[in-house]
């Protein structure tokens, strides 16, 4: 039904909306030519009596309710279709990376893109954890020398002429980087960074 007609009907019903409505026997009309009063045709008068403004408004409300619920259902159906259309990327593992047989027993890792992505994420998390561990190790090296200041790139207790590099007269180590000074410098840089983060 045309929504304009429905709106019009609603306005008419609201305007007419009195508590009392015509009973079937009440309805009469006056013939302009003869001036006689006639009862309305039986079926017509019954219909008019039944179609009270309240009834019409209730009907319109029901139509509106159904229209809303239908469009909601249509939207839900549309979403379901969308999921079904795209589906999981991999039907073998359902994008979980793991393949199970019909009994639910694990059959190994899938070799699809989804599985690769999951593995890449897992590796990244592992790298992150390893990096954290290394960082805390280096920071604890720094704590070890707490209170003993190094100087200009030399670790506490070390006094290389060139900071962090073994002096001449140290055999094979001469001129090479001092491992402890290197760790200590790295730890200091990390500690500085950690203070910035906080
Ligand atoms: Zn897969
Ligand atoms: Zn050193």
PDB file of C-alpha atoms and ligand atoms in Angstrom:
ATOM      1  CA  UNK A   1       0.000   0.000   0.000  1.00  0.00           C
ATOM      2  CA  UNK A   2       1.140   3.483  -0.863  1.00  0.00           C
ATOM      3  CA  UNK A   3       2.708   5.079   2.228  1.00  0.00           C
ATOM      4  CA  UNK A   4       1.135   8.403   1.327  1.00  0.00           C
ATOM      5  CA  UNK A   5      -2.306   6.797   1.414  1.00  0.00           C
ATOM      6  CA  UNK A   6      -1.470   5.207   4.737  1.00  0.00           C
ATOM      7  CA  UNK A   7      -0.391   8.541   6.172  1.00  0.00           C
ATOM      8  CA  UNK A   8      -3.556  10.159   4.886  1.00  0.00           C
ATOM      9  CA  UNK A   9      -5.696   7.413   6.356  1.00  0.00           C
ATOM     10  CA  UNK A  10      -3.926   7.789   9.682  1.00  0.00           C
ATOM     11  CA  UNK A  11      -4.546  11.540   9.723  1.00  0.00           C
ATOM     12  CA  UNK A  12      -8.206  10.987   8.902  1.00  0.00           C
ATOM     13  CA  UNK A  13      -8.549   8.352  11.629  1.00  0.00           C
ATOM     14  CA  UNK A  14      -6.869  10.597  14.170  1.00  0.00           C
ATOM     15  CA  UNK A  15      -9.072  13.528  13.237  1.00  0.00           C
ATOM     16  CA  UNK A  16     -12.180  11.373  13.488  1.00  0.00           C
ATOM     17  CA  UNK A  17     -10.953   9.573  16.560  1.00  0.00           C
ATOM     18  CA  UNK A  18     -13.722   9.948  19.087  1.00  0.00           C
ATOM     19  CA  UNK A  19     -14.423   7.333  21.711  1.00  0.00           C
ATOM     20  CA  UNK A  20     -17.858   6.668  20.321  1.00  0.00           C
ATOM     21  CA  UNK A  21     -18.217   5.279  16.884  1.00  0.00           C
ATOM     22  CA  UNK A  22     -21.280   4.435  14.849  1.00  0.00           C
ATOM     23  CA  UNK A  23     -23.143   1.224  15.460  1.00  0.00           C
ATOM     24  CA  UNK A  24     -24.336  -0.649  12.381  1.00  0.00           C
ATOM     25  CA  UNK A  25     -27.981   0.369  12.813  1.00  0.00           C
ATOM     26  CA  UNK A  26     -27.207   4.073  13.381  1.00  0.00           C
ATOM     27  CA  UNK A  27     -26.114   4.807   9.865  1.00  0.00           C
ATOM     28  CA  UNK A  28     -28.585   6.581   7.687  1.00  0.00           C
ATOM     29  CA  UNK A  29     -28.368   8.990   4.843  1.00  0.00           C
ATOM     30  CA  UNK A  30     -30.674  11.654   3.528  1.00  0.00           C
ATOM     31  CA  UNK A  31     -31.627  11.634  -0.142  1.00  0.00           C
ATOM     32  CA  UNK A  32     -31.132  15.237  -1.353  1.00  0.00           C
ATOM     33  CA  UNK A  33     -33.718  14.946  -4.102  1.00  0.00           C
ATOM     34  CA  UNK A  34     -36.574  13.420  -2.168  1.00  0.00           C
ATOM     35  CA  UNK A  35     -35.596  14.521   1.343  1.00  0.00           C
ATOM     36  CA  UNK A  36     -36.179  10.985   2.535  1.00  0.00           C
ATOM     37  CA  UNK A  37     -33.954   9.302   5.047  1.00  0.00           C
ATOM     38  CA  UNK A  38     -32.703   5.814   4.247  1.00  0.00           C
ATOM     39  CA  UNK A  39     -30.830   3.260   6.208  1.00  0.00           C
ATOM     40  CA  UNK A  40     -27.428   2.398   4.736  1.00  0.00           C
ATOM     41  CA  UNK A  41     -27.034  -0.886   2.934  1.00  0.00           C
ATOM     42  CA  UNK A  42     -26.674  -3.573   5.575  1.00  0.00           C
ATOM     43  CA  UNK A  43     -23.158  -4.702   4.607  1.00  0.00           C
ATOM     44  CA  UNK A  44     -21.890  -1.136   4.214  1.00  0.00           C
ATOM     45  CA  UNK A  45     -23.155  -0.052   7.606  1.00  0.00           C
ATOM     46  CA  UNK A  46     -21.639  -3.111   9.247  1.00  0.00           C
ATOM     47  CA  UNK A  47     -18.322  -2.359   7.621  1.00  0.00           C
ATOM     48  CA  UNK A  48     -18.303   1.317   8.637  1.00  0.00           C
ATOM     49  CA  UNK A  49     -19.236   0.377  12.188  1.00  0.00           C
ATOM     50  CA  UNK A  50     -16.420  -2.130  12.306  1.00  0.00           C
ATOM     51  CA  UNK A  51     -13.829   0.199  10.757  1.00  0.00           C
ATOM     52  CA  UNK A  52     -13.656   2.569  13.713  1.00  0.00           C
ATOM     53  CA  UNK A  53     -10.750   5.064  13.869  1.00  0.00           C
ATOM     54  CA  UNK A  54      -9.248   3.072  16.724  1.00  0.00           C
ATOM     55  CA  UNK A  55      -9.359  -0.107  14.636  1.00  0.00           C
ATOM     56  CA  UNK A  56      -7.858   1.631  11.615  1.00  0.00           C
ATOM     57  CA  UNK A  57      -5.057   3.092  13.750  1.00  0.00           C
ATOM     58  CA  UNK A  58      -4.381  -0.325  15.244  1.00  0.00           C
ATOM     59  CA  UNK A  59      -4.224  -1.836  11.768  1.00  0.00           C
ATOM     60  CA  UNK A  60      -1.804   0.838  10.585  1.00  0.00           C
ATOM     61  CA  UNK A  61       0.372   0.312  13.646  1.00  0.00           C
ATOM     62  CA  UNK A  62       0.460  -3.405  12.929  1.00  0.00           C
ATOM     63  CA  UNK A  63       1.442  -2.762   9.310  1.00  0.00           C
ATOM     64  CA  UNK A  64       4.266  -0.519  10.497  1.00  0.00           C
ATOM     65  CA  UNK A  65       5.447  -3.083  13.058  1.00  0.00           C
ATOM     66  CA  UNK A  66       5.537  -5.820  10.438  1.00  0.00           C
ATOM     67  CA  UNK A  67       7.381  -3.581   7.973  1.00  0.00           C
ATOM     68  CA  UNK A  68      10.039  -2.819  10.588  1.00  0.00           C
ATOM     69  CA  UNK A  69      10.490  -6.432  11.635  1.00  0.00           C
ATOM     70  CA  UNK A  70      10.684  -7.516   8.015  1.00  0.00           C
ATOM     71  CA  UNK A  71      13.414  -5.027   7.192  1.00  0.00           C
ATOM     72  CA  UNK A  72      15.281  -6.143  10.323  1.00  0.00           C
ATOM     73  CA  UNK A  73      14.998  -9.775   9.249  1.00  0.00           C
ATOM     74  CA  UNK A  74      16.111  -8.834   5.767  1.00  0.00           C
ATOM     75  CA  UNK A  75      19.169  -7.106   7.173  1.00  0.00           C
ATOM     76  CA  UNK A  76      20.027 -10.131   9.322  1.00  0.00           C
ATOM     77  CA  UNK A  77      19.582 -12.429   6.376  1.00  0.00           C
ATOM     78  CA  UNK A  78      21.752 -10.155   4.278  1.00  0.00           C
ATOM     79  CA  UNK A  79      24.512 -10.351   6.890  1.00  0.00           C
ATOM     80  CA  UNK A  80      24.249 -14.110   7.049  1.00  0.00           C
ATOM     81  CA  UNK A  81      24.484 -14.307   3.276  1.00  0.00           C
ATOM     82  CA  UNK A  82      27.494 -12.032   3.349  1.00  0.00           C
ATOM     83  CA  UNK A  83      29.295 -14.317   5.805  1.00  0.00           C
ATOM     84  CA  UNK A  84      28.361 -17.334   3.795  1.00  0.00           C
ATOM     85  CA  UNK A  85      29.499 -15.712   0.549  1.00  0.00           C
ATOM     86  CA  UNK A  86      32.929 -14.789   1.886  1.00  0.00           C
ATOM     87  CA  UNK A  87      33.213 -17.653   4.310  1.00  0.00           C
ATOM     88  CA  UNK A  88      36.451 -18.361   6.067  1.00  0.00           C
ATOM     89  CA  UNK A  89      39.466 -17.874   3.843  1.00  0.00           C
ATOM     90  CA  UNK A  90      40.419 -21.509   4.330  1.00  0.00           C
ATOM     91  CA  UNK A  91      37.776 -24.189   4.566  1.00  0.00           C
ATOM     92  CA  UNK A  92      40.339 -26.775   5.662  1.00  0.00           C
ATOM     93  CA  UNK A  93      41.219 -25.117   8.959  1.00  0.00           C
ATOM     94  CA  UNK A  94      38.481 -22.467   9.191  1.00  0.00           C
ATOM     95  CA  UNK A  95      41.268 -19.883   9.521  1.00  0.00           C
ATOM     96  CA  UNK A  96      42.461 -21.396  12.802  1.00  0.00           C
ATOM     97  CA  UNK A  97      45.690 -22.748  11.314  1.00  0.00           C
ATOM     98  CA  UNK A  98      44.943 -26.193  12.731  1.00  0.00           C
ATOM     99  CA  UNK A  99      43.434 -29.055  10.790  1.00  0.00           C
ATOM    100  CA  UNK A 100      41.145 -31.465  12.618  1.00  0.00           C
ATOM    101  CA  UNK A 101      39.476 -34.552  11.237  1.00  0.00           C
ATOM    102  CA  UNK A 102      35.782 -35.264  11.604  1.00  0.00           C
ATOM    103  CA  UNK A 103      36.276 -36.775  15.071  1.00  0.00           C
ATOM    104  CA  UNK A 104      38.018 -33.612  16.213  1.00  0.00           C
ATOM    105  CA  UNK A 105      41.476 -35.141  16.280  1.00  0.00           C
ATOM    106  CA  UNK A 106      44.301 -32.771  15.394  1.00  0.00           C
ATOM    107  CA  UNK A 107      45.793 -33.567  11.988  1.00  0.00           C
ATOM    108  CA  UNK A 108      48.534 -30.992  11.879  1.00  0.00           C
ATOM    109  CA  UNK A 109      49.043 -27.436  10.807  1.00  0.00           C
ATOM    110  CA  UNK A 110      47.415 -26.069   7.700  1.00  0.00           C
ATOM    111  CA  UNK A 111      49.584 -24.615   4.940  1.00  0.00           C
ATOM    112  CA  UNK A 112      47.182 -21.861   3.974  1.00  0.00           C
ATOM    113  CA  UNK A 113      47.706 -18.095   4.213  1.00  0.00           C
ATOM    114  CA  UNK A 114      45.652 -17.858   7.396  1.00  0.00           C
ATOM    115  CA  UNK A 115      47.929 -20.374   9.088  1.00  0.00           C
ATOM    116  CA  UNK A 116      51.003 -18.485   7.883  1.00  0.00           C
ATOM    117  CA  UNK A 117      49.615 -15.280   9.276  1.00  0.00           C
ATOM    118  CA  UNK A 118      48.938 -16.921  12.628  1.00  0.00           C
ATOM    119  CA  UNK A 119      52.484 -18.288  12.681  1.00  0.00           C
ATOM    120  CA  UNK A 120      53.955 -14.907  11.792  1.00  0.00           C
ATOM    121  CA  UNK A 121      52.074 -13.344  14.688  1.00  0.00           C
ATOM    122  CA  UNK A 122      53.247 -16.080  17.020  1.00  0.00           C
ATOM    123  CA  UNK A 123      56.852 -15.541  15.914  1.00  0.00           C
ATOM    124  CA  UNK A 124      56.543 -11.828  16.407  1.00  0.00           C
ATOM    125  CA  UNK A 125      55.269 -12.371  19.950  1.00  0.00           C
ATOM    126  CA  UNK A 126      58.184 -14.698  20.604  1.00  0.00           C
ATOM    127  CA  UNK A 127      60.686 -12.136  19.309  1.00  0.00           C
ATOM    128  CA  UNK A 128      59.098  -9.571  21.518  1.00  0.00           C
ATOM    129  CA  UNK A 129      59.422 -11.814  24.569  1.00  0.00           C
ATOM    130  CA  UNK A 130      63.046 -12.643  23.749  1.00  0.00           C
ATOM    131  CA  UNK A 131      63.810  -8.985  23.282  1.00  0.00           C
ATOM    132  CA  UNK A 132      62.251  -8.211  26.660  1.00  0.00           C
ATOM    133  CA  UNK A 133      64.336 -10.923  28.304  1.00  0.00           C
ATOM    134  CA  UNK A 134      67.532  -9.605  26.737  1.00  0.00           C
ATOM    135  CA  UNK A 135      66.685  -6.106  27.778  1.00  0.00           C
ATOM    136  CA  UNK A 136      66.156  -7.069  31.398  1.00  0.00           C
ATOM    137  CA  UNK A 137      69.417  -9.018  31.321  1.00  0.00           C
ATOM    138  CA  UNK A 138      71.306  -5.982  30.108  1.00  0.00           C
ATOM    139  CA  UNK A 139      69.607  -3.744  32.648  1.00  0.00           C
ATOM    140  CA  UNK A 140      70.553  -6.086  35.460  1.00  0.00           C
ATOM    141  CA  UNK A 141      74.167  -5.844  34.232  1.00  0.00           C
ATOM    142  CA  UNK A 142      73.891  -2.130  34.739  1.00  0.00           C
ATOM    143  CA  UNK A 143      72.514  -2.590  38.245  1.00  0.00           C
ATOM    144  CA  UNK A 144      75.500  -4.757  39.027  1.00  0.00           C
ATOM    145  CA  UNK A 145      77.709  -1.704  38.692  1.00  0.00           C
ATOM    146  CA  UNK A 146      75.317   0.602  40.486  1.00  0.00           C
ATOM    147  CA  UNK A 147      76.937   3.533  42.215  1.00  0.00           C
ATOM    148  CA  UNK A 148      80.200   3.014  40.397  1.00  0.00           C
ATOM    149  CA  UNK A 149      80.211   5.524  37.603  1.00  0.00           C
ATOM    150  CA  UNK A 150      81.956   4.720  34.396  1.00  0.00           C
ATOM    151  CA  UNK A 151      83.589   7.463  32.461  1.00  0.00           C
ATOM    152  CA  UNK A 152      83.187   8.513  28.849  1.00  0.00           C
ATOM    153  CA  UNK A 153      82.210   5.141  27.420  1.00  0.00           C
ATOM    154  CA  UNK A 154      84.326   3.063  29.812  1.00  0.00           C
ATOM    155  CA  UNK A 155      82.550   0.686  32.161  1.00  0.00           C
ATOM    156  CA  UNK A 156      83.127   1.139  35.906  1.00  0.00           C
ATOM    157  CA  UNK A 157      86.538  -0.195  36.786  1.00  0.00           C
ATOM    158  CA  UNK A 158      87.778   0.020  33.214  1.00  0.00           C
ATOM    159  CA  UNK A 159      89.979   2.858  32.049  1.00  0.00           C
ATOM    160  CA  UNK A 160      90.830   2.210  28.427  1.00  0.00           C
ATOM    161  CA  UNK A 161      92.691   4.991  26.774  1.00  0.00           C
ATOM    162  CA  UNK A 162      90.240   4.873  23.897  1.00  0.00           C
ATOM    163  CA  UNK A 163      86.899   4.322  25.679  1.00  0.00           C
ATOM    164  CA  UNK A 164      85.614   0.783  25.224  1.00  0.00           C
ATOM    165  CA  UNK A 165      88.705  -0.416  23.334  1.00  0.00           C
ATOM    166  CA  UNK A 166      91.486  -2.525  24.789  1.00  0.00           C
ATOM    167  CA  UNK A 167      94.816  -0.644  25.100  1.00  0.00           C
ATOM    168  CA  UNK A 168      98.034  -1.776  23.551  1.00  0.00           C
ATOM    169  CA  UNK A 169      99.870  -4.341  25.591  1.00  0.00           C
ATOM    170  CA  UNK A 170      96.851  -6.591  26.031  1.00  0.00           C
ATOM    171  CA  UNK A 171      98.015  -9.191  23.556  1.00  0.00           C
ATOM    172  CA  UNK A 172      95.437 -10.328  21.026  1.00  0.00           C
ATOM    173  CA  UNK A 173      92.805  -8.133  22.629  1.00  0.00           C
ATOM    174  CA  UNK A 174      94.738  -4.952  21.953  1.00  0.00           C
ATOM    175  CA  UNK A 175      92.750  -2.567  19.789  1.00  0.00           C
ATOM    176  CA  UNK A 176      89.589  -4.687  19.933  1.00  0.00           C
ATOM    177  CA  UNK A 177      86.334  -3.720  21.542  1.00  0.00           C
ATOM    178  CA  UNK A 178      85.956  -4.495  25.233  1.00  0.00           C
ATOM    179  CA  UNK A 179      82.924  -6.722  25.714  1.00  0.00           C
ATOM    180  CA  UNK A 180      82.078  -5.526  29.205  1.00  0.00           C
ATOM    181  CA  UNK A 181      82.321  -1.863  28.220  1.00  0.00           C
ATOM    182  CA  UNK A 182      80.095  -2.580  25.266  1.00  0.00           C
ATOM    183  CA  UNK A 183      77.440  -4.240  27.414  1.00  0.00           C
ATOM    184  CA  UNK A 184      77.679  -1.490  29.953  1.00  0.00           C
ATOM    185  CA  UNK A 185      77.209   1.231  27.303  1.00  0.00           C
ATOM    186  CA  UNK A 186      74.271  -0.625  25.816  1.00  0.00           C
ATOM    187  CA  UNK A 187      72.735  -1.032  29.272  1.00  0.00           C
ATOM    188  CA  UNK A 188      73.118   2.652  29.958  1.00  0.00           C
ATOM    189  CA  UNK A 189      71.457   3.533  26.665  1.00  0.00           C
ATOM    190  CA  UNK A 190      68.601   1.156  27.459  1.00  0.00           C
ATOM    191  CA  UNK A 191      68.183   2.533  30.955  1.00  0.00           C
ATOM    192  CA  UNK A 192      68.032   6.024  29.510  1.00  0.00           C
ATOM    193  CA  UNK A 193      65.369   4.845  27.079  1.00  0.00           C
ATOM    194  CA  UNK A 194      63.433   3.152  29.886  1.00  0.00           C
ATOM    195  CA  UNK A 195      63.430   6.394  31.858  1.00  0.00           C
ATOM    196  CA  UNK A 196      62.057   8.180  28.802  1.00  0.00           C
ATOM    197  CA  UNK A 197      59.295   5.602  28.441  1.00  0.00           C
ATOM    198  CA  UNK A 198      58.145   6.080  31.977  1.00  0.00           C
TER     199      UNK A 198
HETATM  200 ZN1  LIG B   1      43.954 -23.378   6.481  1.00  0.00          ZN
HETATM  201 ZN1  LIG B   2      86.261  -2.267  29.141  1.00  0.00          ZN
END
